[in-house]
Tab-separated table of C-alpha atoms in Angstrom:
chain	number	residue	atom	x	y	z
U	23	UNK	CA	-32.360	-1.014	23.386
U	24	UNK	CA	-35.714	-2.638	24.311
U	25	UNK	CA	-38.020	-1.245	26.935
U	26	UNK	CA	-41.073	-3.154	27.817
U	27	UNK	CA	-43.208	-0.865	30.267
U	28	UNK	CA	-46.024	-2.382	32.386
U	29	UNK	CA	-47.433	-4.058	29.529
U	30	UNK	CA	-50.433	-5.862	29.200
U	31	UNK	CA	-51.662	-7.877	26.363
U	32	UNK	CA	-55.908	-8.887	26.185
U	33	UNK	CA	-57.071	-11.340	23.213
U	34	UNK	CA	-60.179	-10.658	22.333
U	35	UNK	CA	-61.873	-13.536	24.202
U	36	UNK	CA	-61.330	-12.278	27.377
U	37	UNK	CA	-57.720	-13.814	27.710
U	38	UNK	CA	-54.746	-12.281	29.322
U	39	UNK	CA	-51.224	-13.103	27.046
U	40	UNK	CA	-49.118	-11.189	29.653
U	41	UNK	CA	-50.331	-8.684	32.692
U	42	UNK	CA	-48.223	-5.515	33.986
U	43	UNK	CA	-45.232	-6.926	32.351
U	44	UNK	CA	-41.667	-4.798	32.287
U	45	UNK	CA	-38.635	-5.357	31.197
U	46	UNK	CA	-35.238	-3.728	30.320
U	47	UNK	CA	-32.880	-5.527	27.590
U	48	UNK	CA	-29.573	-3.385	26.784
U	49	UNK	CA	-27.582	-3.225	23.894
U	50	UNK	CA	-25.330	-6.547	23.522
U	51	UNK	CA	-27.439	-8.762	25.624
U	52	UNK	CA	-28.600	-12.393	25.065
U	53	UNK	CA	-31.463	-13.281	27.028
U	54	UNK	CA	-33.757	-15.821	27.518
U	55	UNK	CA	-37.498	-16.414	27.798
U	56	UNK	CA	-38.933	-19.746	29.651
U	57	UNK	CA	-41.894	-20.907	31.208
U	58	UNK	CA	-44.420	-23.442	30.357
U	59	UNK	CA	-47.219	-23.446	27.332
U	60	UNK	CA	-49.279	-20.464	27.806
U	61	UNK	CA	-47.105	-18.369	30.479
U	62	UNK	CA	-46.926	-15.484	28.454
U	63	UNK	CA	-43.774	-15.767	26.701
U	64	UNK	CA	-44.848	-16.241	23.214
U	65	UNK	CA	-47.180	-13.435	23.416
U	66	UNK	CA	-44.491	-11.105	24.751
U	67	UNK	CA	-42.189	-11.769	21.774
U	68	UNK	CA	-45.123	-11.285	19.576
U	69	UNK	CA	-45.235	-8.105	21.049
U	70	UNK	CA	-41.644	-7.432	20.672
U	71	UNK	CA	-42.014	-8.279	16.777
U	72	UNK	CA	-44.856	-5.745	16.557
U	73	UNK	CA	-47.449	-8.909	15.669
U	74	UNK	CA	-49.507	-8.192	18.131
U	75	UNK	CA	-50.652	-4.770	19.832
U	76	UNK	CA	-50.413	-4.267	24.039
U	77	UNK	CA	-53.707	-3.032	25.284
U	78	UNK	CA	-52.190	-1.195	27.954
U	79	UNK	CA	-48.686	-0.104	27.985
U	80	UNK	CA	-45.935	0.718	26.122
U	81	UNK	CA	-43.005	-0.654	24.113
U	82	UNK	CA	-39.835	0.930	22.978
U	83	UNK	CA	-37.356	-0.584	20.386
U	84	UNK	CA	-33.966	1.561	19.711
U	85	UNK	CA	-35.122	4.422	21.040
U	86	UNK	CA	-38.712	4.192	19.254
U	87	UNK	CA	-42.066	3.859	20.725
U	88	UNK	CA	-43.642	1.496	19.417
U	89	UNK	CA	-47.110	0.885	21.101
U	90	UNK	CA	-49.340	3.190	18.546
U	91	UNK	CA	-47.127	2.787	15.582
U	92	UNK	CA	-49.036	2.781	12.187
U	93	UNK	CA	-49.239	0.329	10.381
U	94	UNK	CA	-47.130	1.724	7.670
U	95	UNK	CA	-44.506	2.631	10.012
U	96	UNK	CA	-44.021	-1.412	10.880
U	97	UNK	CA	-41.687	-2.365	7.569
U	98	UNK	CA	-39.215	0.390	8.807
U	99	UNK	CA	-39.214	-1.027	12.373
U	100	UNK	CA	-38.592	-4.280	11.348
U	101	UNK	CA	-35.759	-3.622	9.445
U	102	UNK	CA	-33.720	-3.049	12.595
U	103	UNK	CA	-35.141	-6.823	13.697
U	104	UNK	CA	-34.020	-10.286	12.875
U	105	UNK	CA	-36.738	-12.720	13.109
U	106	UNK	CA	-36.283	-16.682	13.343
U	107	UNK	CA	-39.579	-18.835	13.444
U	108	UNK	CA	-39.855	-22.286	14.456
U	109	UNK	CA	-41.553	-23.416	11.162
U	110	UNK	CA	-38.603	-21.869	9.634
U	111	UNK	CA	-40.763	-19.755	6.964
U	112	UNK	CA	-38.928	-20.135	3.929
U	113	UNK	CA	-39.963	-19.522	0.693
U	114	UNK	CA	-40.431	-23.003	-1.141
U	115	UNK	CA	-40.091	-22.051	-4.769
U	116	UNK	CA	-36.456	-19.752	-4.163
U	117	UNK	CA	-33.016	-21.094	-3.477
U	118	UNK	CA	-30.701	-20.564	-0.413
U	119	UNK	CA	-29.684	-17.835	-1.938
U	120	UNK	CA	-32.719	-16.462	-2.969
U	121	UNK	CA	-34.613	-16.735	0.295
U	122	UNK	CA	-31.425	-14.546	1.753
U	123	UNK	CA	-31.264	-12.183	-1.114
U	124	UNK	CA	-34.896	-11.724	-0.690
U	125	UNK	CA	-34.729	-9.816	2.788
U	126	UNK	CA	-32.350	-7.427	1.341
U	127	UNK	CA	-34.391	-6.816	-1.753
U	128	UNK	CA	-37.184	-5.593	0.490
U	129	UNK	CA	-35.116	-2.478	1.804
U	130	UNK	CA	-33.980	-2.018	-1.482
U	131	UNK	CA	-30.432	-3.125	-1.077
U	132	UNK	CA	-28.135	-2.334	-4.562
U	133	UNK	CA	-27.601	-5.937	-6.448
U	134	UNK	CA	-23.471	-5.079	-5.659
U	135	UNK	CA	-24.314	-5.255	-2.078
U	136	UNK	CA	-26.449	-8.284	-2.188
U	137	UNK	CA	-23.635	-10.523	-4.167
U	138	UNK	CA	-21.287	-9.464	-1.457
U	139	UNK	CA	-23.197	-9.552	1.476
U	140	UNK	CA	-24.551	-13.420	1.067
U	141	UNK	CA	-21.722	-15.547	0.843
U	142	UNK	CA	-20.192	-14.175	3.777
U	143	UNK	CA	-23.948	-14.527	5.671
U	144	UNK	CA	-23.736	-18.301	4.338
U	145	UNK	CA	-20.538	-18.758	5.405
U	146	UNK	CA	-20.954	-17.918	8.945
U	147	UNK	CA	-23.915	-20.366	9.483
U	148	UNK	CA	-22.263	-23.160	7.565
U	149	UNK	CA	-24.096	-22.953	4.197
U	150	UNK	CA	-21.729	-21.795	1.810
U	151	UNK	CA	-22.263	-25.325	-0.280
U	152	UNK	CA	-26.132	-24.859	-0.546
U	153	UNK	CA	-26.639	-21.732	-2.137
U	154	UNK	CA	-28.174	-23.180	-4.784
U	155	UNK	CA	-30.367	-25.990	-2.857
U	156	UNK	CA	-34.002	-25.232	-2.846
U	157	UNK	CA	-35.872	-25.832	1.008
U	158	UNK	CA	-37.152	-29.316	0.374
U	159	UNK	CA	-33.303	-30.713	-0.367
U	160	UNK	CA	-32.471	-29.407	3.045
U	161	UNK	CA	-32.686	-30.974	6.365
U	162	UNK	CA	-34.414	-29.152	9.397
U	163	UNK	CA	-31.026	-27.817	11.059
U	164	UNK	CA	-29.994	-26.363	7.388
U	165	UNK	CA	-33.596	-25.063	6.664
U	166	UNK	CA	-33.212	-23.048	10.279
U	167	UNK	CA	-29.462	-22.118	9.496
U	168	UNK	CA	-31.074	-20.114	6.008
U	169	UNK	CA	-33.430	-18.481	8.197
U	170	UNK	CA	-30.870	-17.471	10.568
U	171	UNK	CA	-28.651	-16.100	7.153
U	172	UNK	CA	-32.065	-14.270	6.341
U	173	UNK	CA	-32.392	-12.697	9.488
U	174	UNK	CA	-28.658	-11.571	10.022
U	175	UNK	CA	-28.007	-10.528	6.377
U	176	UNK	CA	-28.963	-7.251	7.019
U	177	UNK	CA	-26.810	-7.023	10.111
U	178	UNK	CA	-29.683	-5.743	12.444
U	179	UNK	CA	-28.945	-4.615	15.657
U	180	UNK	CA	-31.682	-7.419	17.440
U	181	UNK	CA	-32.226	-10.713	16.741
U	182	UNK	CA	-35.850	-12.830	18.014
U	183	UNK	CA	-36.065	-15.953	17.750
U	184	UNK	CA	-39.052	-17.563	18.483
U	185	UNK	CA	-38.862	-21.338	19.892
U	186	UNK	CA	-35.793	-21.588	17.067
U	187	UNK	CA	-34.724	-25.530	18.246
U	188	UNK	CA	-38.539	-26.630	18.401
U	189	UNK	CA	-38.102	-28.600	15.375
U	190	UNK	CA	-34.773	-29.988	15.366
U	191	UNK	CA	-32.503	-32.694	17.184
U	192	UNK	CA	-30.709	-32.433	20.002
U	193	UNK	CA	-27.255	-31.936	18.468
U	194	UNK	CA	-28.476	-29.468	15.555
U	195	UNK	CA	-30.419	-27.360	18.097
U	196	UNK	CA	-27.144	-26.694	20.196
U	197	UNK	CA	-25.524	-26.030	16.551
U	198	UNK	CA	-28.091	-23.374	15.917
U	199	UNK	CA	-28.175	-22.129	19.408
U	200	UNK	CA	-24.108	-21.753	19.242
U	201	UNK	CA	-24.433	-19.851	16.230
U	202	UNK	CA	-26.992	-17.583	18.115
U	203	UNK	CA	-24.172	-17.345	20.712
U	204	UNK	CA	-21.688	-16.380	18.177
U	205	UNK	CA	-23.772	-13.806	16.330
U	206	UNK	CA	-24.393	-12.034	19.870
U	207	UNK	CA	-20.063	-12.233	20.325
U	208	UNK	CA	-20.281	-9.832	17.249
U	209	UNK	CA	-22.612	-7.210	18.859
U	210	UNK	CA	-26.192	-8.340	18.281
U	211	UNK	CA	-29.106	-8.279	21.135
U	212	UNK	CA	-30.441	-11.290	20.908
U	213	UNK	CA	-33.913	-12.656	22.586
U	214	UNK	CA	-34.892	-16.540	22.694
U	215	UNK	CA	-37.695	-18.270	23.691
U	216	UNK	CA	-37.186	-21.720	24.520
U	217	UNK	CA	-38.473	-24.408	26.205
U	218	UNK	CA	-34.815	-26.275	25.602
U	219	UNK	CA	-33.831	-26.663	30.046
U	220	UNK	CA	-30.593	-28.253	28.841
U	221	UNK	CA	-29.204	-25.568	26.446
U	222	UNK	CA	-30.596	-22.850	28.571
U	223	UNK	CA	-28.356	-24.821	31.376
U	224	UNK	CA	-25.329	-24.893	29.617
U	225	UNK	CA	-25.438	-21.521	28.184
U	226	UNK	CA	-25.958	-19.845	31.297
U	227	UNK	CA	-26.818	-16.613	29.966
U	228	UNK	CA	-29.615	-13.711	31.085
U	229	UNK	CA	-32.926	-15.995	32.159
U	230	UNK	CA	-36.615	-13.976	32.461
U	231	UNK	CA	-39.145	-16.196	33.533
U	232	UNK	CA	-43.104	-15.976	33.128
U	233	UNK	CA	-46.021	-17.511	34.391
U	234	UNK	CA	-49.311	-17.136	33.703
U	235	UNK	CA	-48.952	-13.970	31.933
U	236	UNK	CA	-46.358	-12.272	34.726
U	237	UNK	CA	-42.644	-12.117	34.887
U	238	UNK	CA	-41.810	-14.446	38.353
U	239	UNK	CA	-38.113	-13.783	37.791
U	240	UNK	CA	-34.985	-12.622	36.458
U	241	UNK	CA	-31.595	-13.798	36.584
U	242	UNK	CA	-28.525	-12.119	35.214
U	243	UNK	CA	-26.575	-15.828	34.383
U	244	UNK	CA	-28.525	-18.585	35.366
U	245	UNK	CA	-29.812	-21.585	33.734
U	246	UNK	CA	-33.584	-22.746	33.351
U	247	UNK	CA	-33.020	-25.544	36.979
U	248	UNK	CA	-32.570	-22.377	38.440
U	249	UNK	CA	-36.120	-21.350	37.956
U	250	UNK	CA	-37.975	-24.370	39.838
């Protein structure tokens, strides 16, 4: 599903986001990525989401290299990737609904499908009463819940989700972090980076751990206490 081969990321001052990294995610997994500010985990999901380029290395997503993709190839990659930001990234001036519909209007979805597709999608994470609410009437928890609908609507086979509970209270980042659970129950590969010890704790789930750019270990079901 997700092959990360001795990968190594150089900014171009001279810093290292991750050295000689590798990793193996399979299909149905849920795993998480911890370690303090500038350990290398951000950068590696970066890499994951195609933002960023290894220097040396290579990356494989669903059976597709990835490392010297073009440019115009990146659209098509993505489609197989749901991607959940910590600011959320909605679009201000569209509606629940809108900000969902608009991921499937970019691959070109028929109208039929979209009116069936996204009150089910709003249903699962809870929103099926704010379709019409724009991003400003919504709290933090519900403005990460759309993204979540806008990530899954198109029923991709992985889900990233960068720092996803940054923003929110305790209670609605477990809520959100449930629903991540559940959405994995139904088939998804999902990857999280977190600095959240307690849910990572309770969820006890796959745990890979970087520092200062390297992967110091990796636990099949462990929790982030674990990692000290």
């Amino acid at each position: 599903m997700i092959k990360v081969e001795n990968v190594t990321k150089v900014y171009p001052n001279g810093a290292e986001g991750v050295k000689d990294v590798s990793i193996h995610i399979e299909k149905g997994e849920f795993v998480f990525f911890i370690g303090s500010s500038g350990s290398g985990k951000s950068t590696l999901i970066k890499l994951l989401m195609k933002e960023l380029n290894p220097t040396d290395g290579q990356i494989v997503i669903n059976n597709i290299n990835t490392t010297r993709m073009k440019r115009s190839k990146i659209p098509f990659l993505r489609r197989n990737l749901g991607i959940v930001f910590q600011d959320f990234r909605l679009l201000a001036t569209k509606t629940v609904y809108e900000n969902v519909a608009f991921a499937m209007q970019v691959i070109e979805s028929p109208s039929s499908q979209i009116r069936r597709n996204i009150p089910t999608v709003l249903s699962l994470v809870g929103l099926q009463d704010k379709a019409k609410a724009y991003p400003n009437q919504l709290s933090g928890g519900e403005q990460q819940r759309t993204a979540l609908a806008r990530a899954i609507v198109n029923n991709p086979p992985i889900l990233i989700a960068d720092e996803p509970t940054g923003n929110l209270d305790p209670d609605t980042a477990w809520d959100i972090m449930c629903l991540l659970e559940e959405i994995n129950k139904r088939g998804t590969t999902v990857v999280v980076a977190t600095h959240a010890k307690n849910i990572v704790d309770a969820m006890q789930k796959r745990v890979v751990t970087l520092k200062d750019g390297h992967i110091i270990r990796d636990v099949r079901k462990g929790g982030y206490s674990d990692e000290a």
